[in-house]
Short mmCIF file of C-alpha atoms and ligand atoms in Angstrom, two decimals:
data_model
loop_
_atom_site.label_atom_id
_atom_site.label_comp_id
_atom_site.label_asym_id
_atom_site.label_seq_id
_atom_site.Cartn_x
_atom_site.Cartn_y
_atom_site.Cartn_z
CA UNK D 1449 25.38 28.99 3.98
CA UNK D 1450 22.88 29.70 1.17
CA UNK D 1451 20.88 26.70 0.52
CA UNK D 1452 18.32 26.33 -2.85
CA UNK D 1453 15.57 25.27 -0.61
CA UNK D 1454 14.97 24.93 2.94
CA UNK D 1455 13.62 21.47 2.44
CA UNK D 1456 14.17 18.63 -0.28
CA UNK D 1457 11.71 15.89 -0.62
CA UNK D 1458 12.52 13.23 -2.43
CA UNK D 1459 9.48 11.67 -4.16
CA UNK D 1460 5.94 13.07 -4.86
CA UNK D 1461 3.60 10.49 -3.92
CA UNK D 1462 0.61 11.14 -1.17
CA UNK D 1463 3.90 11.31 1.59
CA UNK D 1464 5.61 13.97 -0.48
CA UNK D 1465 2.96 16.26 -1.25
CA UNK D 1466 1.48 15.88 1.89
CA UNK D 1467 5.04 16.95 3.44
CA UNK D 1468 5.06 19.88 0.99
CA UNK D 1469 1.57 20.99 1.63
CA UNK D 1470 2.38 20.66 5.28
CA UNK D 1471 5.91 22.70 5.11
CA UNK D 1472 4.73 25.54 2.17
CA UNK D 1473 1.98 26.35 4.15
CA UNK D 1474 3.67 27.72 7.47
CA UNK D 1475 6.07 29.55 4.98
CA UNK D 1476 9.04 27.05 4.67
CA UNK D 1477 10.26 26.62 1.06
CA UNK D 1478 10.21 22.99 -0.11
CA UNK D 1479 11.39 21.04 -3.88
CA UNK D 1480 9.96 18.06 -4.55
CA UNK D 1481 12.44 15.76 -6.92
CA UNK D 1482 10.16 13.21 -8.46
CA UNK D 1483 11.61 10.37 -10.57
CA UNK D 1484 8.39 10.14 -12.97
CA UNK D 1485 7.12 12.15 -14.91
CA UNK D 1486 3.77 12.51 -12.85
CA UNK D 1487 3.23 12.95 -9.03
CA UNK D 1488 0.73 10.02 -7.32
CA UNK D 1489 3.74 7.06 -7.02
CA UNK D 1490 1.74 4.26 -6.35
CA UNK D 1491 -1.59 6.13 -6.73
CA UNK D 1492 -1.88 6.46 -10.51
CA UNK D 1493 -5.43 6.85 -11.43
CA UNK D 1494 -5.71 7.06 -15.59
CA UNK D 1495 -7.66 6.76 -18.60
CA UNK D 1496 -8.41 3.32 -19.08
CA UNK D 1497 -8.63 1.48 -22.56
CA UNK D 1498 -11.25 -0.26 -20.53
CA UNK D 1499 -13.76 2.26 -20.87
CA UNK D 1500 -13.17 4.45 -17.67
CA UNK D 1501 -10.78 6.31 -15.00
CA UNK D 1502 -9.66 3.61 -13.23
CA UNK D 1503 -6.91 3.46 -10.18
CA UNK D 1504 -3.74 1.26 -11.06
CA UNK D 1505 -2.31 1.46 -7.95
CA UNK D 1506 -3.84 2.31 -4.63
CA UNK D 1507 -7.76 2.69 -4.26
CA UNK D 1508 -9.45 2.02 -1.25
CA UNK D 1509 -9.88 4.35 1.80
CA UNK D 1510 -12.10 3.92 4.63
CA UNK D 1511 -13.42 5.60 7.90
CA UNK D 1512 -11.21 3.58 10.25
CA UNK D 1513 -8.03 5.64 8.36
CA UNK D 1514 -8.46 8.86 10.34
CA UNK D 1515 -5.36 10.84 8.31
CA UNK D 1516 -6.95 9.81 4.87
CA UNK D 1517 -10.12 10.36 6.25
CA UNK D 1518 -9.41 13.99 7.33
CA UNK D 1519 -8.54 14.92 4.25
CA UNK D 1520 -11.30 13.48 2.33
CA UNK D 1521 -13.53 15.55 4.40
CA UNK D 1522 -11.25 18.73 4.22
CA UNK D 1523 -11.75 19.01 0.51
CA UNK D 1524 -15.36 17.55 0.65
CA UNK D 1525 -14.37 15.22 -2.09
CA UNK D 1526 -17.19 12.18 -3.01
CA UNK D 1527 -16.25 9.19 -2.36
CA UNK D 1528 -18.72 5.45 -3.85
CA UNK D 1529 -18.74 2.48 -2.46
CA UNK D 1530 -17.58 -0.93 -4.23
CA UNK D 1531 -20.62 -3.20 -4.43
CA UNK D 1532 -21.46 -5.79 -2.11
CA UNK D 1533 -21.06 -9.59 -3.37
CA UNK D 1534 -24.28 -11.75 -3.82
CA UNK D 1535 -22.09 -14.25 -5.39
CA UNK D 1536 -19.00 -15.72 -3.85
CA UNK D 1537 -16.63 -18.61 -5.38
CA UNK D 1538 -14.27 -20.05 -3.60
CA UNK D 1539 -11.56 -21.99 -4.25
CA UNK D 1540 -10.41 -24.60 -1.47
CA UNK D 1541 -9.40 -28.24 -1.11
CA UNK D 1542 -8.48 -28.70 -4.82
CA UNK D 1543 -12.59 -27.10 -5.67
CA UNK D 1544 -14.69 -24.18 -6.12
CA UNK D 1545 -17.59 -23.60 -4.68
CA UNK D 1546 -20.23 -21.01 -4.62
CA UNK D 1547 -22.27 -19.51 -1.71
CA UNK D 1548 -23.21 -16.62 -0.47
CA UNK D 1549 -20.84 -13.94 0.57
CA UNK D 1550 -21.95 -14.67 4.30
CA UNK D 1551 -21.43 -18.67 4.29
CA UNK D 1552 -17.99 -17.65 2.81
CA UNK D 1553 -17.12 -15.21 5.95
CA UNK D 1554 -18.80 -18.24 8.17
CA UNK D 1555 -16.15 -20.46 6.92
CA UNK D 1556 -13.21 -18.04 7.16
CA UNK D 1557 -14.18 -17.02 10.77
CA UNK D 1558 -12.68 -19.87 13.19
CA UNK D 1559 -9.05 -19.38 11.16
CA UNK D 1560 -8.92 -15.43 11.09
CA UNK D 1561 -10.21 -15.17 14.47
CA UNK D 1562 -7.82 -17.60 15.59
CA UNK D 1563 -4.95 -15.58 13.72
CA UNK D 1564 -5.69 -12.65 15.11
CA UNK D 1565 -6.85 -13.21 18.48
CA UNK D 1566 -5.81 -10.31 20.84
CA UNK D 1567 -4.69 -8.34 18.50
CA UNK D 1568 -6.80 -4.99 20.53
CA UNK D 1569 -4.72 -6.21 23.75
CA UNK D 1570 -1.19 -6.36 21.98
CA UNK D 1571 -1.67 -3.06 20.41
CA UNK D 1572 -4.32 -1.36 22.31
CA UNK D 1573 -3.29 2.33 20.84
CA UNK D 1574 -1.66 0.95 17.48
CA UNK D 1575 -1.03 4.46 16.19
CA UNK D 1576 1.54 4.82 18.93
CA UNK D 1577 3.37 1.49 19.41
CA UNK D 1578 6.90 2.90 19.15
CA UNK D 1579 9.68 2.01 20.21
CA UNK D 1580 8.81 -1.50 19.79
CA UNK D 1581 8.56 -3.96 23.03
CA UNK D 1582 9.57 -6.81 23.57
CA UNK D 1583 6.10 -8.35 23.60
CA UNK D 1584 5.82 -7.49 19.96
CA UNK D 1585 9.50 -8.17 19.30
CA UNK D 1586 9.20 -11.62 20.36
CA UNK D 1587 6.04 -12.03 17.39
CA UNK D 1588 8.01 -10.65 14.82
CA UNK D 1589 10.07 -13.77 14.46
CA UNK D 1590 6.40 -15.65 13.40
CA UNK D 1591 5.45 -15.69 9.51
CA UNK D 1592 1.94 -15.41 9.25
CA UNK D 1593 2.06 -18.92 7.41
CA UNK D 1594 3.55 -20.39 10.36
CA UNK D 1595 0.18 -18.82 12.82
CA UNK D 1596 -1.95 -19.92 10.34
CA UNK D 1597 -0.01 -23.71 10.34
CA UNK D 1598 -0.47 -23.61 14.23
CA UNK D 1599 -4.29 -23.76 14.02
CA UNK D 1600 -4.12 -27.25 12.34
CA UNK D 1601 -7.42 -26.12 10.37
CA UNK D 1602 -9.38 -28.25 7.80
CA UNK D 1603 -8.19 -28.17 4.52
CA UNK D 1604 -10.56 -25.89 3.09
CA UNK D 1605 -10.42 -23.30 5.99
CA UNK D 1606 -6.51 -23.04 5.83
CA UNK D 1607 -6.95 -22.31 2.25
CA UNK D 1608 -9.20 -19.69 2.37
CA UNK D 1609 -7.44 -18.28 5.44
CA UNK D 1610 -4.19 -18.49 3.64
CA UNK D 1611 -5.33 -17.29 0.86
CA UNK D 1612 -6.90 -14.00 2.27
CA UNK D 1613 -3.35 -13.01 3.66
CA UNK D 1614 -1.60 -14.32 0.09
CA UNK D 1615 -4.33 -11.13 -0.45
CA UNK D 1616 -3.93 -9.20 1.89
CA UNK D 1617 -0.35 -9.10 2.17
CA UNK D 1618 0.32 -8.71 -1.57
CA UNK D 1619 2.42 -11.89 -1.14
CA UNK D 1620 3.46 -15.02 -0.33
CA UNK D 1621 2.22 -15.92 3.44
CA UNK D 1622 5.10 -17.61 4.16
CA UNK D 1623 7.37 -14.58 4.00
CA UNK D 1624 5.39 -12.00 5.39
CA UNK D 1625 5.12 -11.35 9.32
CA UNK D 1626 2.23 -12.32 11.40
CA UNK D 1627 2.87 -8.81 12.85
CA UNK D 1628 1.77 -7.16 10.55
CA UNK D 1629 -1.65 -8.87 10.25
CA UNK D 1630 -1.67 -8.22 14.32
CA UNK D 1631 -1.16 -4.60 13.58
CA UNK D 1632 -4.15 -4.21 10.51
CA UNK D 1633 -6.31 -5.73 12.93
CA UNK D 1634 -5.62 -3.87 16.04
CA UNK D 1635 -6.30 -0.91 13.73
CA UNK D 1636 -9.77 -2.50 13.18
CA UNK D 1637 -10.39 -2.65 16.89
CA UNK D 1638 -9.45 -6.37 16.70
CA UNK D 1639 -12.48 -6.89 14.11
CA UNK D 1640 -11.59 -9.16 11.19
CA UNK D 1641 -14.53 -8.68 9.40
CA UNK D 1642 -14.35 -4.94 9.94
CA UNK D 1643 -10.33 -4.83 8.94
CA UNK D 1644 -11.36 -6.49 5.50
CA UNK D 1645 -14.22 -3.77 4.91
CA UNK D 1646 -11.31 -1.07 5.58
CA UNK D 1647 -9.42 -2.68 2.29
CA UNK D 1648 -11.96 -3.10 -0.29
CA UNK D 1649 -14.58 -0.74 -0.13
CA UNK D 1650 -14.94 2.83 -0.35
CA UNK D 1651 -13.02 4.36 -3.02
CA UNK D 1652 -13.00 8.24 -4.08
CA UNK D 1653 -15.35 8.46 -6.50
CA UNK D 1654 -13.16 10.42 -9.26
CA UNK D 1655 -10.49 8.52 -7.89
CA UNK D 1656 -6.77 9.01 -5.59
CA UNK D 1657 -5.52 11.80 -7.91
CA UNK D 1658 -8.76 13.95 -6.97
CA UNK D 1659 -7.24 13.94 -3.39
CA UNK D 1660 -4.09 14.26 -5.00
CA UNK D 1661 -4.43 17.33 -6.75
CA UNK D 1662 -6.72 18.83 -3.83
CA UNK D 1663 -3.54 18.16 -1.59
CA UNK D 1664 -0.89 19.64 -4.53
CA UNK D 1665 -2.66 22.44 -4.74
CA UNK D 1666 -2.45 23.79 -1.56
CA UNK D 1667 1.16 23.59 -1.73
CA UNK D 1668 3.81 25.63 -3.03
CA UNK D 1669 6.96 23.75 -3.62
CA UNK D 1670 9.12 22.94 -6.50
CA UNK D 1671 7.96 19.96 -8.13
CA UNK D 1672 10.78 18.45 -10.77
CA UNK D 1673 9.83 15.96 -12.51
CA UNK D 1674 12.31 13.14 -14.40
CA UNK D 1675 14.56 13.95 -11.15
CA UNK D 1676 15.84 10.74 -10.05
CA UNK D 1677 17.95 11.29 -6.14
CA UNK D 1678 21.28 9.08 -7.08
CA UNK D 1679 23.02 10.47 -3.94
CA UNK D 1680 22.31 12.50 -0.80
CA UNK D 1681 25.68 14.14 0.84
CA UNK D 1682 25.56 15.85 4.87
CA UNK D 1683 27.48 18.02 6.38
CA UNK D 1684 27.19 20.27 9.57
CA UNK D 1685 24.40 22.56 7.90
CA UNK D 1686 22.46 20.45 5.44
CA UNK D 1687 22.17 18.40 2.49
CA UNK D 1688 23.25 18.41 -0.98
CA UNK D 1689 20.92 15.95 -3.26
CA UNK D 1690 22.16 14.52 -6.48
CA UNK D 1691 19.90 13.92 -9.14
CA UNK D 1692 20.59 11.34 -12.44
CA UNK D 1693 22.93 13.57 -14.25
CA UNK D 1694 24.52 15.24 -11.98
CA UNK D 1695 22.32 18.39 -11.32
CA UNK D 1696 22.78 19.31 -7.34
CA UNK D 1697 19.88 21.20 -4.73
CA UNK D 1698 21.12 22.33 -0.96
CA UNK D 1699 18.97 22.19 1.44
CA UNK D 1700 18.69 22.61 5.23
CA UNK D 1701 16.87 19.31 5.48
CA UNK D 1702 15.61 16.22 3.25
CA UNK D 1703 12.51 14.09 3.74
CA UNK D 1704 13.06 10.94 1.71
CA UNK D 1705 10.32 8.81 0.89
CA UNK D 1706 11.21 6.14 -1.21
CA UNK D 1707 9.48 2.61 -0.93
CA UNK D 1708 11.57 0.40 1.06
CA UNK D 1709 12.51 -2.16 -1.53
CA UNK D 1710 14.36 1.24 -3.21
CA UNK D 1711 15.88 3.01 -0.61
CA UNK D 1712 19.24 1.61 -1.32
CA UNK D 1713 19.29 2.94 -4.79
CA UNK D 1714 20.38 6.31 -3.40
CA UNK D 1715 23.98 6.50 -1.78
CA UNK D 1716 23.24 8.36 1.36
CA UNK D 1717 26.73 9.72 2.98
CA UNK D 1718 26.70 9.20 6.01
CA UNK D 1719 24.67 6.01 5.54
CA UNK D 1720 21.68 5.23 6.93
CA UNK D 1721 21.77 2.96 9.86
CA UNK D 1722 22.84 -0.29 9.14
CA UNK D 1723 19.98 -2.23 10.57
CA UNK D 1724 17.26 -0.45 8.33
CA UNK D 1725 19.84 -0.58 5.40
CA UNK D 1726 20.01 -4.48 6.06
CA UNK D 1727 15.83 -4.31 5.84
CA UNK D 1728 15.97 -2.64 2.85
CA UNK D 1729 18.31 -5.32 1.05
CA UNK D 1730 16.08 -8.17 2.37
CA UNK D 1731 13.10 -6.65 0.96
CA UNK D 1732 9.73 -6.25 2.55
CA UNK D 1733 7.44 -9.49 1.40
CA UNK D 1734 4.91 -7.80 -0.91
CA UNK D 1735 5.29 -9.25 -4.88
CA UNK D 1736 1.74 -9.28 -5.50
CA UNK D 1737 -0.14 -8.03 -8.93
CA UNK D 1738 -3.68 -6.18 -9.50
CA UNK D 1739 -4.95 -6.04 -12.65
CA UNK D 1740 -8.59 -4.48 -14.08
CA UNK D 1741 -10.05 -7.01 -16.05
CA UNK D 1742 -13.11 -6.10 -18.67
CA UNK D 1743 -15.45 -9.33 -19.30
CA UNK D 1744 -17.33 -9.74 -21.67
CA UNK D 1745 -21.44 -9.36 -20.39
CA UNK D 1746 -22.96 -9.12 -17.50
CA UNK D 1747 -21.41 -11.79 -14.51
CA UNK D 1748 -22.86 -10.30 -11.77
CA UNK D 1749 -21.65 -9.11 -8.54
CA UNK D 1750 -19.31 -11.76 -7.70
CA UNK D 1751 -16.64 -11.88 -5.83
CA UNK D 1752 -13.87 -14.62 -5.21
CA UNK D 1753 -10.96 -16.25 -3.20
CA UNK D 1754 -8.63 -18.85 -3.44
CA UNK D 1755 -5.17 -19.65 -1.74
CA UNK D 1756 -1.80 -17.88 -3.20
CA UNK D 1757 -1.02 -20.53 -5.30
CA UNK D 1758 -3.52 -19.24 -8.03
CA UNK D 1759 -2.07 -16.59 -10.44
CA UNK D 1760 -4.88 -14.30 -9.43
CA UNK D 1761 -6.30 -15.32 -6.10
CA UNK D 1762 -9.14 -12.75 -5.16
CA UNK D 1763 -11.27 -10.74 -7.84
CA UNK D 1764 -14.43 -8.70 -7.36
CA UNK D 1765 -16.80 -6.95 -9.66
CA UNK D 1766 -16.70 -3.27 -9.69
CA UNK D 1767 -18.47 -1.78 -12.60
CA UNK D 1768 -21.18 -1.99 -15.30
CA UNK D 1769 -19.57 -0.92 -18.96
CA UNK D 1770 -22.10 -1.10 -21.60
CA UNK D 1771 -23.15 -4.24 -20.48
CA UNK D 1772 -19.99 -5.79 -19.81
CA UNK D 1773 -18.28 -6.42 -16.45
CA UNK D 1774 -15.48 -4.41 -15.00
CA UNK D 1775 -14.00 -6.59 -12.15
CA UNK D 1776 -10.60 -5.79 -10.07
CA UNK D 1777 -8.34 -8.64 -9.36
CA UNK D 1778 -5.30 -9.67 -7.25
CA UNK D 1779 -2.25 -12.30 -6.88
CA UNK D 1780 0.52 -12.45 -4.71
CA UNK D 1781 3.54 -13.51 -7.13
CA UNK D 1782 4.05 -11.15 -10.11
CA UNK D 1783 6.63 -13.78 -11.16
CA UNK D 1784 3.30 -15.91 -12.42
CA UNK D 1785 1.30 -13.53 -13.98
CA UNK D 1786 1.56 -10.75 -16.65
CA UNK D 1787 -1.15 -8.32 -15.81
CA UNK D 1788 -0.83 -6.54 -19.06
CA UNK D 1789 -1.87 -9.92 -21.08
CA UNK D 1790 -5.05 -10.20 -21.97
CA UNK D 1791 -4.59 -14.49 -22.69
CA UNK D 1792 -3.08 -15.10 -19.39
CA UNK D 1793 -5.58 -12.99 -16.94
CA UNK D 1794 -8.51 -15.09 -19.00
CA UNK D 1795 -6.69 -17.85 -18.03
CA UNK D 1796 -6.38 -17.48 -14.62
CA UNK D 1797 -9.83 -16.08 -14.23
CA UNK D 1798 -11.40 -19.46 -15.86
CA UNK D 1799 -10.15 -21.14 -13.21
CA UNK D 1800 -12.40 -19.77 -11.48
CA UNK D 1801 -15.39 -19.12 -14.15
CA UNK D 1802 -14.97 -21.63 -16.93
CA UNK D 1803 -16.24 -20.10 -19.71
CA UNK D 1804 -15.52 -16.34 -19.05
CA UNK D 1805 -14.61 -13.81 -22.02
CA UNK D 1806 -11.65 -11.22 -21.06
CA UNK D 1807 -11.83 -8.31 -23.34
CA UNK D 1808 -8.86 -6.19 -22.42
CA UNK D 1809 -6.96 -5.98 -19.21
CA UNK D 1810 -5.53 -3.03 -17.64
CA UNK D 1811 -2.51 -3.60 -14.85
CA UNK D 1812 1.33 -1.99 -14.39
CA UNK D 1813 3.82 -4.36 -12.82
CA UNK D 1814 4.90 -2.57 -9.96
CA UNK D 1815 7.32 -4.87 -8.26
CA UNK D 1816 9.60 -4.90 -11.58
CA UNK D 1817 8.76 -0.73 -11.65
CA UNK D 1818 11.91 0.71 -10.39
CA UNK D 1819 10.71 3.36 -8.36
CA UNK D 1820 8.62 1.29 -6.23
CA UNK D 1821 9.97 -2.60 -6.74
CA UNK D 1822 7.28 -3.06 -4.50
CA UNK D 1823 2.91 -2.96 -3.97
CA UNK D 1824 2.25 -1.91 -0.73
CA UNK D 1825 4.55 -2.28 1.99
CA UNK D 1826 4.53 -5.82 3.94
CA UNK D 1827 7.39 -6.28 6.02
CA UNK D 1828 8.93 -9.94 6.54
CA UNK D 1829 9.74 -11.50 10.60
CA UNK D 1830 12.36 -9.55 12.45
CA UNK D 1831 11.85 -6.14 10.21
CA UNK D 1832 9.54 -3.94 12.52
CA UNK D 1833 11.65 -2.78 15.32
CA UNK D 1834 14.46 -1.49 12.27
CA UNK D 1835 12.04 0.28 10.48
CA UNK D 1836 10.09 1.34 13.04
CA UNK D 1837 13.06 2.97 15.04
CA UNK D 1838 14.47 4.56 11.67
CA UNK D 1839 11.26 6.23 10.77
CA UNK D 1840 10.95 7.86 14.60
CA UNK D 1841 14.47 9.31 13.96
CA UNK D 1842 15.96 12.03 12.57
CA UNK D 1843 19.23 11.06 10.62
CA UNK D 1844 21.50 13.83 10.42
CA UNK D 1845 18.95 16.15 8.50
CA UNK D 1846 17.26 13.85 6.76
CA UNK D 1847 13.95 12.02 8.06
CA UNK D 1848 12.09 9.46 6.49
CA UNK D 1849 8.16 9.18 5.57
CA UNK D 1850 5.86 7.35 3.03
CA UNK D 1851 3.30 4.10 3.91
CA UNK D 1852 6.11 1.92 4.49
CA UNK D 1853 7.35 3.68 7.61
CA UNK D 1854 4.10 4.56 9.37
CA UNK D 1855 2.96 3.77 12.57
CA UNK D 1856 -0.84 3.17 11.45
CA UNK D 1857 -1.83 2.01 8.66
CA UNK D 1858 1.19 1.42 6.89
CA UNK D 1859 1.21 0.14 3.06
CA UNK D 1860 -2.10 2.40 2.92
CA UNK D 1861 -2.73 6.22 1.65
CA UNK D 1862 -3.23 6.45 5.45
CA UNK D 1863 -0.25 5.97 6.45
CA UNK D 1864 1.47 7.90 3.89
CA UNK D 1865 -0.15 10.82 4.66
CA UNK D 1866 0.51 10.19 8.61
CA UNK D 1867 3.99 9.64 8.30
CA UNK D 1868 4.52 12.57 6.07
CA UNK D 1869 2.44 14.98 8.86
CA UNK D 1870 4.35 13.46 11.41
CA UNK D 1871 8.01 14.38 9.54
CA UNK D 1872 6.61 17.68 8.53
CA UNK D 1873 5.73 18.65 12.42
CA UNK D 1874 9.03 16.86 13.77
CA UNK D 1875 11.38 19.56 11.63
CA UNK D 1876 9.44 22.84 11.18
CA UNK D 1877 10.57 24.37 14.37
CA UNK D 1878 14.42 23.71 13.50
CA UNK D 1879 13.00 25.98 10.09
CA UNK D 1880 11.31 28.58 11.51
C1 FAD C 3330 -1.42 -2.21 -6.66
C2 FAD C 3330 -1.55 -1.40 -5.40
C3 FAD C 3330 -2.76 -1.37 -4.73
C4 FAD C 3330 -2.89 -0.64 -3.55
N1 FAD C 3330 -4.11 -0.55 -2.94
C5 FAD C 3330 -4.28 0.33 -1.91
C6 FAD C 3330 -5.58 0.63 -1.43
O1 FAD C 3330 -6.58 0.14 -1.96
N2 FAD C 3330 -5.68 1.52 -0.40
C7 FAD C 3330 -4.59 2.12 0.15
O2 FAD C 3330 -4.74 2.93 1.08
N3 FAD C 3330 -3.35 1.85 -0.31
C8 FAD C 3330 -3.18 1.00 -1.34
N4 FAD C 3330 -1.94 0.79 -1.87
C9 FAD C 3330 -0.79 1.39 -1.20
C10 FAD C 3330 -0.66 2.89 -1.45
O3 FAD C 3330 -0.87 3.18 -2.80
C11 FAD C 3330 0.72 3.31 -1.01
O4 FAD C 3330 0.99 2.83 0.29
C12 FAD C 3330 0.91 4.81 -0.99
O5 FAD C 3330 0.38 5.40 -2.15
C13 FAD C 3330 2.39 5.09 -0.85
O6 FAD C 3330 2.64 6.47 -0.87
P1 FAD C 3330 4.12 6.97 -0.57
O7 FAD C 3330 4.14 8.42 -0.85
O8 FAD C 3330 4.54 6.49 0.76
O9 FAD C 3330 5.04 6.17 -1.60
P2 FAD C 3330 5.05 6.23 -3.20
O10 FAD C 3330 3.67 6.48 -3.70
O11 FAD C 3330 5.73 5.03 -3.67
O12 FAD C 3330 5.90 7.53 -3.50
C14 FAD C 3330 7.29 7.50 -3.57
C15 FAD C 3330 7.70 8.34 -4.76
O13 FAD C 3330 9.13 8.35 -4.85
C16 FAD C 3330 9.49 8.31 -6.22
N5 FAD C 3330 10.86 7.83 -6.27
C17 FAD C 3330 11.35 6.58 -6.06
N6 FAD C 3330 12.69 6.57 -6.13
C18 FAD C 3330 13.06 7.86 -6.38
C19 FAD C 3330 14.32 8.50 -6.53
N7 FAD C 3330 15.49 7.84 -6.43
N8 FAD C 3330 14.35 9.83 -6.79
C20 FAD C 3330 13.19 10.55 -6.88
N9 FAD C 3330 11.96 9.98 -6.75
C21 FAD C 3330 11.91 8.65 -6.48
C22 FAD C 3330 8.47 7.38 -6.83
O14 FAD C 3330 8.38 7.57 -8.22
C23 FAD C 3330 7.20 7.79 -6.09
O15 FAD C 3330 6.51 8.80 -6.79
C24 FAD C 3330 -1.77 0.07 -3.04
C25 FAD C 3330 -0.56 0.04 -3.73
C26 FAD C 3330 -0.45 -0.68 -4.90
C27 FAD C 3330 0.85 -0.67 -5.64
#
């Protein structure tokens, strides 16, 4: 059979094109069908009407990420670090308070160490947990709410505690799986402190799309943009992909890597198996927002959290921009908050600050975007084992890749660019 390509991906963020680099280079011909018009998915780094480049989607990258990490170093690109707090407000108990950044860890420290104790012994190699034990199995049936609930802390420790995973989890804590807090911190070597450094602070300095565009251009493939996959056909030899409209590509193989909370949009024949399709109806837990926020003047590097009640429950400051204040913030319900108005980010931020200016805001909602529907990938209790076992499998000719499957750091560039490596190596000798 004649095929148009010897390999289809579906989807051109950091797991695509790191697939495609991955395939081109050892001489196998690859198509990338992209549903934007731009490559980056849930990277997006643009011109700002805030005054800068600025990422809208993912940012951060650290040294405990060693696939991110590789390639950072690989194309020597610069990377800056966020600046430290010497102001932090938090709100607890019904109050804010300020302190240092230091006296806020202090107070945090008996609830996320009790969260996450032995996280290093459950998952002593966390990049190669699979399949999933029973150990671990067992867990998954625990929100992290309900660990939190467990440690019967003081009002304003819960809070804070609670509030750090409404953060950290994009959403609500009492959807998403205490698993998956188990699993950021093993990658941490069971270091809370050390797991929140990996989120928030070093970013690359012209931001995600210079690693995007180091990684594109070492690849050959196809890219088509404006190519949404409706349907993906098998038989014996390969695939046939449907895009919106009704244009067809053949392929010997398909790597799909569509956010979880889309994967059903495409009608995959055979279908998928039934436990990851079940997953992907559920929904993985994150609904969270980010939105860049100018203020007007000079605040000062503060930084602040507060449980996931507020609209926007964690901000820090960022930038200087001609004397005004560049700060990043997050919430875990995009259902209370529009991040592209201006009136209602000042809002929420003066709950905080009372008599802060917002300029402009800059924020895309990506849980009502319908090529992600999601932030980054958070699964909910009794959801690892499915999507765990689907990612380490080949289906027919078609594997899976993208953050939301990895086994590291998954919902992070990391783990995009793993699972993507990982897919890539799995089918190139059935190519060759
Ligand atoms: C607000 C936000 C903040 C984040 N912060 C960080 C951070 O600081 N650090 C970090 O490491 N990670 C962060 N992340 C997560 C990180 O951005 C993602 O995990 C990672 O970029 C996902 O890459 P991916 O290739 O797996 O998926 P995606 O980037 O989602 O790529 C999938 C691609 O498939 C396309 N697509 C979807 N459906 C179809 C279809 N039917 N046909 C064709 N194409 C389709 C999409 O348009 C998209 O381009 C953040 C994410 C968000 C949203």
């Amino acid at each position: 059979m004649n095929y148009d390509t010897d390999v289809v991906i579906v989807g051109g963020g950091f797991a695509g094109i790191t697939a495609a680099r991955e395939l081109t280079q050892r001489g196998i011909t690859a198509t990338i069908l992209e549903g934007r018009d731009r490559l980056g998915g849930r990277t997006w780094t643009r011109d700002s009407a805030l005054g800068r480049k600025l990422d809208i989607g993912g940012t951060w990258v650290h040294w405990t990420q060693p696939h991110v990490w590789a390639e950072i170093g690989r194309y020597d690109l610069p990377l800056v670090a966020s600046p430290t707090a010497e102001r932090a407000l938090w709100r607890a108990d019904g109050r804010v308070r300020t302190g240092t950044a230091e006296q806020l860890f202090a107070l945090m420290d008996p609830g996320m160490t009790g969260v996450l104790a032995g996280s290093a012994e459950l998952l002593p190699n966390p990049y190669q947990f699979r399949p999933v034990g029973d150990e671990l199995k067992a867990l998954d049936h625990f929100t992290i709410a309900e660990k939190i609930a467990a440690l019967n802390l003081d009002q304003e420790q819960h809070d804070l505690v609670e509030g750090f995973w409404g953060l950290s989890f994009s959403g609500l804590p009492d959807v998403g799986a205490y698993t998956q807090a188990m699993r950021w911190c093993a990658l941490a070597g069971g270091n809370w402190q050390l797991m929140f450094e990996a989120c928030a602070t070093y970013k690359l300095k012209n931001g995600t799309k210079s690693l995007l565009d180091a990684i594109v251009a070492q690849s050959t493939a196809d890219v088509q943009f404006n190519s949404r996959v409706t349907r993906i056909e098998q038989d014996d030899d390969g695939v046939t992909v449907t895009v919106d409209g009704g244009r067809t590509h053949t392929a010997r193989k398909a790597i799909v890597t569509l956010p979880l909370n889309v994967l059903n949009t495409i009608d995959f024949s055979p279908a998928l198996p039934s436990d990851l399709v079940s997953v992907a109806t559920e929904g993985q837990a994150s609904t969270g927002v980010k939105v860049w926020v100018r203020v007007k003047g000079d605040i000062g590097k503060v930084a602040g959290l507060g449980p996931s009640s507020c609209p926007l429950n964690f901000f820090q400051y960022e930038y200087d921009i001609d004397g005004d204040s560049l700060i990043v913030a997050f919430g875990s319900d995009s259902t209370r908050i529009d991040v592209t108005d201006r009136g209602a980010v000042e809002a929420a931020l003066r709950e905080w600050i009372p008599d802060l200016d917002v300029v402009a805001v800059d924020g895309h909602d990506w849980v009502a975007d319908e090529l992600s529907g999601q932030t980054w990938p958070m699964l909910r209790p009794n959801q690892l084992a499915a999507v765990q076992e689907s990612a380490a499998t080949e289906h027919g000719h078609i594997r899976l890749a993208g953050s939301d499957y990895a086994e590291g750091w998954a919902g992070f560039i990391d783990g995009a660019i793993e699972s993507a490596k990982t897919a890539a190596a799995r089918i190139l000798p059935e190519l060759v």
